[in-house]
Coordinates of C-alpha atoms and ligand atoms in Angstrom, one line a residue:
X1363 CA -84.4 -20.3 -98.0
X1364 CA -87.3 -21.3 -95.9
X1365 CA -90.7 -19.7 -96.4
X1366 CA -92.5 -17.8 -93.8
X1367 CA -95.7 -19.7 -93.0
X1368 CA -98.8 -17.4 -93.2
X1369 CA -100.9 -18.3 -90.2
X1370 CA -104.5 -18.2 -91.3
X1371 CA -105.8 -19.4 -88.0
X1372 CA -104.3 -16.6 -86.1
X1373 CA -105.3 -14.0 -88.7
X1374 CA -108.8 -15.2 -88.7
X1375 CA -109.0 -15.2 -84.9
X1376 CA -107.8 -11.6 -84.8
X1377 CA -110.5 -10.6 -87.4
X1378 CA -113.2 -12.4 -85.4
X1379 CA -112.1 -10.6 -82.2
X1380 CA -112.3 -7.2 -84.0
X1381 CA -115.7 -8.1 -85.4
X1382 CA -117.0 -9.3 -82.0
X1383 CA -115.9 -5.9 -80.5
X1384 CA -117.9 -4.0 -83.1
X1385 CA -121.0 -6.2 -83.0
X1386 CA -121.0 -5.9 -79.1
X1387 CA -121.8 -2.2 -79.5
X1388 CA -124.8 -2.8 -81.7
X1389 CA -128.2 -2.7 -80.1
X1390 CA -129.6 -5.2 -82.7
X1391 CA -127.5 -8.1 -83.7
X1392 CA -126.9 -9.1 -87.4
X1393 CA -128.8 -12.2 -88.5
X1394 CA -127.6 -14.8 -91.0
X1395 CA -129.9 -17.3 -92.5
X1396 CA -128.4 -20.5 -93.8
X1397 CA -130.5 -22.7 -96.1
X1398 CA -129.5 -26.3 -96.0
X1399 CA -131.4 -28.7 -98.3
X1400 CA -130.8 -32.4 -98.1
X1401 CA -128.7 -34.7 -96.0
X1402 CA -125.1 -34.1 -97.2
X1403 CA -123.0 -34.9 -94.1
X1404 CA -120.1 -32.6 -95.0
X1405 CA -122.5 -29.7 -95.6
X1406 CA -124.0 -30.3 -92.1
X1407 CA -120.6 -30.1 -90.6
X1408 CA -119.8 -26.8 -92.5
X1409 CA -123.1 -25.3 -91.4
X1410 CA -122.6 -26.3 -87.8
X1411 CA -119.1 -24.7 -87.9
X1412 CA -120.5 -21.5 -89.4
X1413 CA -123.2 -21.3 -86.8
X1414 CA -120.7 -21.7 -84.0
X1415 CA -118.3 -19.1 -85.4
X1416 CA -121.2 -16.7 -86.0
X1417 CA -122.4 -17.1 -82.4
X1418 CA -118.9 -16.4 -81.1
X1419 CA -118.9 -12.9 -82.8
X1420 CA -122.5 -12.1 -81.8
X1421 CA -124.1 -12.9 -85.2
X1422 CA -127.3 -14.9 -84.8
X1423 CA -127.5 -17.7 -87.3
X1424 CA -130.8 -19.3 -88.3
X1425 CA -130.5 -22.6 -90.1
X1426 CA -133.4 -23.7 -92.3
X1427 CA -133.2 -27.5 -92.8
X1428 CA -135.2 -28.5 -95.8
X1429 CA -136.0 -31.8 -97.3
X1430 CA -133.7 -33.2 -100.1
X1431 CA -136.8 -33.6 -102.2
X1432 CA -137.8 -29.9 -102.1
X1433 CA -138.7 -28.5 -105.5
X1434 CA -137.0 -25.5 -107.1
X1435 CA -140.1 -23.3 -106.9
X1436 CA -140.7 -24.1 -103.2
X1437 CA -137.0 -23.4 -102.4
X1438 CA -137.2 -20.1 -104.3
X1439 CA -140.3 -19.2 -102.2
X1440 CA -138.3 -19.9 -99.0
X1441 CA -135.6 -17.6 -100.2
X1442 CA -138.1 -14.9 -101.2
X1443 CA -139.5 -14.9 -97.6
X1444 CA -136.0 -14.4 -96.3
X1445 CA -135.4 -11.6 -98.8
X1446 CA -138.5 -9.9 -97.6
X1447 CA -137.8 -10.5 -93.8
X1448 CA -136.3 -7.2 -92.5
X1449 CA -134.7 -9.1 -89.6
X1450 CA -132.5 -11.2 -91.9
X1451 CA -129.4 -9.4 -93.0
X1452 CA -127.6 -12.2 -94.9
X1453 CA -128.7 -15.4 -96.7
X1454 CA -126.5 -18.3 -97.8
X1455 CA -127.5 -21.5 -99.5
X1456 CA -125.2 -24.3 -98.6
X1457 CA -123.8 -26.0 -101.7
X1458 CA -123.9 -28.6 -103.2
X1459 CA -127.7 -28.7 -103.5
X1460 CA -129.5 -31.9 -104.4
X1461 CA -128.9 -32.7 -108.0
X1462 CA -132.5 -32.0 -109.3
X1463 CA -132.0 -28.3 -108.3
X1464 CA -130.3 -25.7 -110.5
X1465 CA -127.8 -24.1 -108.1
X1466 CA -127.2 -21.0 -110.1
X1467 CA -131.0 -20.3 -110.5
X1468 CA -131.4 -20.7 -106.7
X1469 CA -128.5 -18.4 -106.0
X1470 CA -129.9 -15.9 -108.4
X1471 CA -133.0 -15.6 -106.3
X1472 CA -131.1 -14.2 -103.3
X1473 CA -131.5 -10.4 -103.1
X1474 CA -128.0 -9.1 -103.9
X1475 CA -127.8 -6.9 -100.8
X1476 CA -128.3 -10.1 -98.7
X1477 CA -126.0 -12.3 -100.8
X1478 CA -123.2 -12.5 -98.2
X1479 CA -121.6 -15.4 -100.2
X1480 CA -121.2 -13.0 -103.1
X1481 CA -122.3 -15.7 -105.6
X1482 CA -125.1 -13.6 -107.2
X1483 CA -124.2 -12.6 -110.8
X1484 CA -125.0 -9.0 -109.8
X1485 CA -122.2 -9.0 -107.2
X1486 CA -119.9 -11.1 -109.4
X1487 CA -120.5 -8.4 -112.1
X1488 CA -119.7 -5.5 -109.7
X1489 CA -116.5 -7.2 -108.8
X1490 CA -115.7 -7.8 -112.5
X1491 CA -116.1 -4.1 -113.3
X1492 CA -114.0 -3.1 -110.2
X1493 CA -116.9 -1.5 -108.3
X1494 CA -116.1 -1.4 -104.6
X1495 CA -119.8 -1.9 -103.7
X1496 CA -119.5 -5.6 -104.7
X1497 CA -120.1 -8.2 -102.1
X1498 CA -116.9 -10.3 -102.6
X1499 CA -117.1 -14.0 -101.8
X1500 CA -115.5 -15.1 -98.6
X1501 CA -112.6 -17.2 -99.9
X1502 CA -111.2 -14.6 -102.3
X1503 CA -111.5 -11.9 -99.6
X1504 CA -109.6 -14.2 -97.2
X1505 CA -106.9 -14.8 -99.8
X1506 CA -106.5 -11.1 -100.3
X1507 CA -106.2 -10.5 -96.5
X1508 CA -103.6 -13.2 -96.2
X1509 CA -101.6 -11.7 -99.1
X1510 CA -101.9 -8.2 -97.5
X1511 CA -100.7 -9.6 -94.2
X1512 CA -97.3 -10.2 -95.7
X1513 CA -96.8 -6.5 -96.0
X1514 CA -95.6 -7.0 -99.6
X1515 CA -96.8 -4.4 -102.1
X1516 CA -98.3 -6.6 -104.8
X1517 CA -98.9 -3.8 -107.3
X1518 CA -97.7 -5.0 -110.7
X1519 CA -96.9 -8.4 -109.5
X1520 CA -97.8 -11.4 -111.7
X1521 CA -100.4 -13.5 -110.0
X1522 CA -101.0 -17.0 -111.4
X1523 CA -104.3 -18.4 -110.3
X1524 CA -104.8 -22.2 -110.8
X1525 CA -108.6 -22.8 -111.2
X1526 CA -111.4 -20.9 -112.8
X1527 CA -114.4 -21.7 -110.6
X1528 CA -117.0 -19.1 -109.9
X1529 CA -116.5 -19.4 -106.2
X1530 CA -112.7 -19.2 -106.0
X1531 CA -110.6 -18.9 -109.2
X1532 CA -112.6 -16.2 -111.1
X1533 CA -113.4 -13.9 -108.2
X1534 CA -109.8 -14.2 -106.9
X1535 CA -108.5 -13.2 -110.3
X1536 CA -110.9 -10.2 -110.5
X1537 CA -110.0 -9.1 -107.0
X1538 CA -106.2 -9.2 -107.6
X1539 CA -106.7 -7.5 -111.0
X1540 CA -108.6 -4.7 -109.1
X1541 CA -105.5 -4.6 -106.8
X1542 CA -103.2 -3.9 -109.7
X1543 CA -101.7 -7.4 -110.2
X1544 CA -101.1 -8.7 -113.6
X1545 CA -103.3 -11.8 -113.6
X1546 CA -103.1 -15.2 -115.4
X1547 CA -105.8 -17.8 -114.9
X1548 CA -104.9 -21.4 -115.5
X1549 CA -107.4 -24.3 -115.6
X1550 CA -107.7 -27.9 -116.5
X1551 CA -107.1 -27.2 -120.3
X1552 CA -104.1 -25.0 -119.7
X1553 CA -100.9 -26.1 -121.5
X1554 CA -97.5 -26.1 -119.8
X1555 CA -98.9 -25.4 -116.3
X1556 CA -95.4 -25.7 -114.6
X1557 CA -93.9 -23.1 -117.0
X1558 CA -96.8 -20.7 -116.3
X1559 CA -96.7 -21.1 -112.6
X1560 CA -92.9 -20.5 -112.6
X1561 CA -93.7 -16.9 -113.8
X1562 CA -95.8 -16.1 -110.8
X1563 CA -94.7 -13.7 -108.1
X1564 CA -98.0 -14.8 -106.5
X1565 CA -99.4 -18.3 -107.0
X1566 CA -103.0 -19.1 -105.9
X1567 CA -103.6 -22.8 -106.1
X1568 CA -107.3 -23.6 -106.2
X1569 CA -107.8 -26.7 -108.4
X1570 CA -108.5 -29.5 -105.9
X1571 CA -105.5 -31.6 -107.1
X1572 CA -103.4 -32.9 -104.1
X1573 CA -99.9 -31.4 -104.0
X1574 CA -99.9 -30.7 -107.7
X1575 CA -97.7 -27.5 -107.3
X1576 CA -94.2 -28.8 -107.0
X1577 CA -91.0 -27.1 -105.7
X1578 CA -89.6 -26.7 -109.2
X1579 CA -92.8 -25.0 -110.4
X1580 CA -92.3 -22.1 -108.0
X1581 CA -90.2 -19.0 -108.6
X1582 CA -87.8 -18.4 -105.7
X1583 CA -89.2 -15.8 -103.4
X1584 CA -92.8 -16.3 -104.6
X1585 CA -95.9 -15.8 -102.4
X1586 CA -97.9 -19.1 -102.5
X1587 CA -101.5 -19.3 -101.3
X1588 CA -102.9 -22.8 -101.1
X1589 CA -106.7 -23.0 -101.3
X1590 CA -107.1 -26.7 -102.0
X1591 CA -108.6 -29.0 -99.5
X1592 CA -108.0 -32.7 -100.4
X1593 CA -108.2 -35.8 -98.3
X1594 CA -105.4 -38.3 -99.1
X1595 CA -105.3 -41.5 -97.1
X1596 CA -107.4 -39.9 -94.4
X1597 CA -105.1 -36.8 -94.1
X1598 CA -105.9 -33.3 -95.3
X1599 CA -103.6 -31.7 -97.8
X1600 CA -103.7 -28.8 -100.2
X1601 CA -102.9 -28.3 -103.9
X1602 CA -99.3 -27.3 -103.0
X1603 CA -96.5 -29.7 -102.1
X1604 CA -96.0 -27.7 -98.9
X1605 CA -92.9 -29.4 -97.4
X1606 CA -90.8 -28.9 -100.6
X1607 CA -92.3 -25.6 -101.8
X1608 CA -91.5 -23.9 -98.5
X1609 CA -87.8 -24.4 -99.4
X1610 CA -88.2 -21.9 -102.3
X1611 CA -91.2 -19.7 -101.6
X1612 CA -91.0 -16.5 -99.5
X1613 CA -94.4 -17.1 -98.0
X1614 CA -96.7 -20.0 -98.1
X1615 CA -100.1 -20.9 -96.4
X1616 CA -100.5 -24.3 -94.7
X1617 CA -103.4 -26.7 -95.1
X1618 CA -105.2 -26.9 -92.7
X1619 CA -104.8 -23.5 -91.0
X1620 CA -104.4 -21.2 -94.0
X1621 CA -107.2 -20.1 -96.2
X1622 CA -109.9 -22.3 -94.6
X1623 CA -110.3 -20.3 -91.3
X1624 CA -110.2 -17.0 -93.2
X1625 CA -113.1 -18.1 -95.4
X1626 CA -115.4 -18.4 -92.3
X1627 CA -114.1 -15.1 -90.8
X1628 CA -114.8 -13.3 -94.1
X1629 CA -118.3 -14.7 -94.3
X1630 CA -119.0 -13.2 -90.9
X1631 CA -117.4 -9.9 -92.0
X1632 CA -119.7 -9.9 -95.1
X1633 CA -122.7 -10.5 -92.9
X1634 CA -121.8 -7.6 -90.6
X1635 CA -121.2 -5.3 -93.6
X1636 CA -124.6 -6.3 -95.1
X1637 CA -126.1 -5.5 -91.7
X1638 CA -124.4 -2.0 -91.7
X1639 CA -125.5 -1.3 -95.2
X1640 CA -129.1 -2.2 -94.5
X1641 CA -129.1 -0.1 -91.3
X1642 CA -127.9 2.9 -93.2
X1643 CA -130.4 2.4 -96.0
X1644 CA -133.2 2.4 -93.4
X1645 CA -131.8 5.7 -91.9
X1646 CA -130.0 4.2 -88.9
X1647 CA -126.3 4.1 -88.1
X1648 CA -124.1 1.3 -87.1
X1649 CA -121.2 1.2 -84.7
X1650 CA -118.3 0.0 -86.9
X1651 CA -116.9 3.6 -86.9
X1652 CA -115.8 3.2 -90.5
X1653 CA -113.1 0.6 -89.4
X1654 CA -113.4 -2.7 -91.2
X1655 CA -116.8 -1.9 -92.7
X1656 CA -116.1 -0.3 -96.0
X1657 CA -119.6 1.0 -96.2
X1658 CA -119.5 3.4 -93.3
Ligands
LIG795 P1 -113.8 -26.6 -108.7 O1 -113.8 -28.1 -108.9 O2 -115.1 -25.9 -108.9 O3 -112.8 -26.0 -109.8 C1 -111.5 -26.5 -109.9 C2 -110.8 -25.7 -111.0 O4 -109.5 -26.2 -111.1 C3 -111.5 -25.8 -112.3 O5 -111.6 -24.5 -112.9 C4 -110.5 -26.6 -113.2 O6 -110.4 -26.2 -114.5 C5 -109.2 -26.4 -112.5 N1 -108.3 -27.6 -112.6 C6 -108.7 -28.9 -112.3 N2 -107.6 -29.7 -112.5 C7 -106.6 -28.9 -113.0 C8 -105.3 -29.2 -113.4 N3 -104.8 -30.4 -113.4 N4 -104.5 -28.2 -113.7 C9 -105.0 -26.9 -113.7 N5 -106.3 -26.6 -113.4 C10 -107.1 -27.6 -113.0 O7 -113.2 -26.3 -107.3 P2 -113.3 -25.0 -106.4 O8 -114.7 -25.0 -105.7 O9 -112.8 -23.8 -107.1 O10 -112.3 -25.5 -105.3 C11 -110.9 -25.7 -105.5 C12 -110.2 -26.3 -104.3 O11 -110.3 -25.3 -103.3 C13 -110.9 -27.6 -103.8 O12 -109.9 -28.4 -103.2 C14 -111.8 -27.0 -102.7 O13 -112.1 -28.0 -101.7 C15 -111.0 -25.9 -102.2 N6 -111.8 -24.8 -101.5 C16 -111.3 -24.4 -100.3 C17 -111.9 -23.3 -99.7 C18 -111.4 -22.9 -98.4 O14 -112.0 -22.1 -97.7 N7 -110.1 -23.2 -98.1 C19 -113.1 -22.8 -100.2 C20 -113.5 -23.2 -101.5 C21 -112.8 -24.3 -102.1

């Protein structure tokens, strides 16, 4: 058996095209503010990529580059101004922040309706209680889209998530639970990880350990989503031993070209949805026609 490769690049390109078509009909354009504090080179590359991808779908992206030495109070004031600015629809704070700043406190200062990364505890809480109004963070939303693209009904399927971070593992578990999967979350203290993963009809690997998921860990016919991004000897690889796992899985995502491109596309989708919700709140309509924007 050789797995079908789920092409995240193609799925993301299609999503971005649809989004661009909808945004082209809007008189005003959605605006995303990106807060970048410090000189982290990888963060700068990520922000540049987000800005380029936003421009391609018609979202204007304002990057606020702040000094690495900015204090917590000053940064919260910057975010408060963005919260109050009616022209800004979405706000993201590029992580990691410089060490002296408390990331969660900073994220908590973003107004939940503009929290397009979905990292605010209010949105995480809505997701946890299964409320469809939650802004769901981009990576878990992308994972769900890729799973749905296989056409497999995953109701009642056992999903094993490796990783319990607030940005990937936990929200993915909540999302799949809300979609009627039976969910197991594994983490660094989990015992007998291979045995547990072997029970998964769906496996989501998000632990940042290069190629940890081996062929004999995977149930034949499983759906395997690889979220990991690792650099080994200068080459990118995921958390799944792709070349071998593809011999047993039914579907598997590649790295690069799987979850990564979907994450950016879903961030743009979240920004457009925030724009639509804010339009409606102020008594205006948007042009998504109820397709793709779950709030219309
Ligand atoms: P993290 O470091 O915050 O969390 C890693 C999690 O994995 C932790 O919960 C930890 O308990 C668990 N873990 C670590 N070692 C383990 C082991 N040996 N067995 C079982 N569990 C183990 O990382 P994160 O931010 O959740 O990211 C995870 C991976 O996904 C990283 O490689 C990251 O680069 C990647 N990532 C990719 C995207 C994307 O868009 N493709 C987005 C976010 C993160």
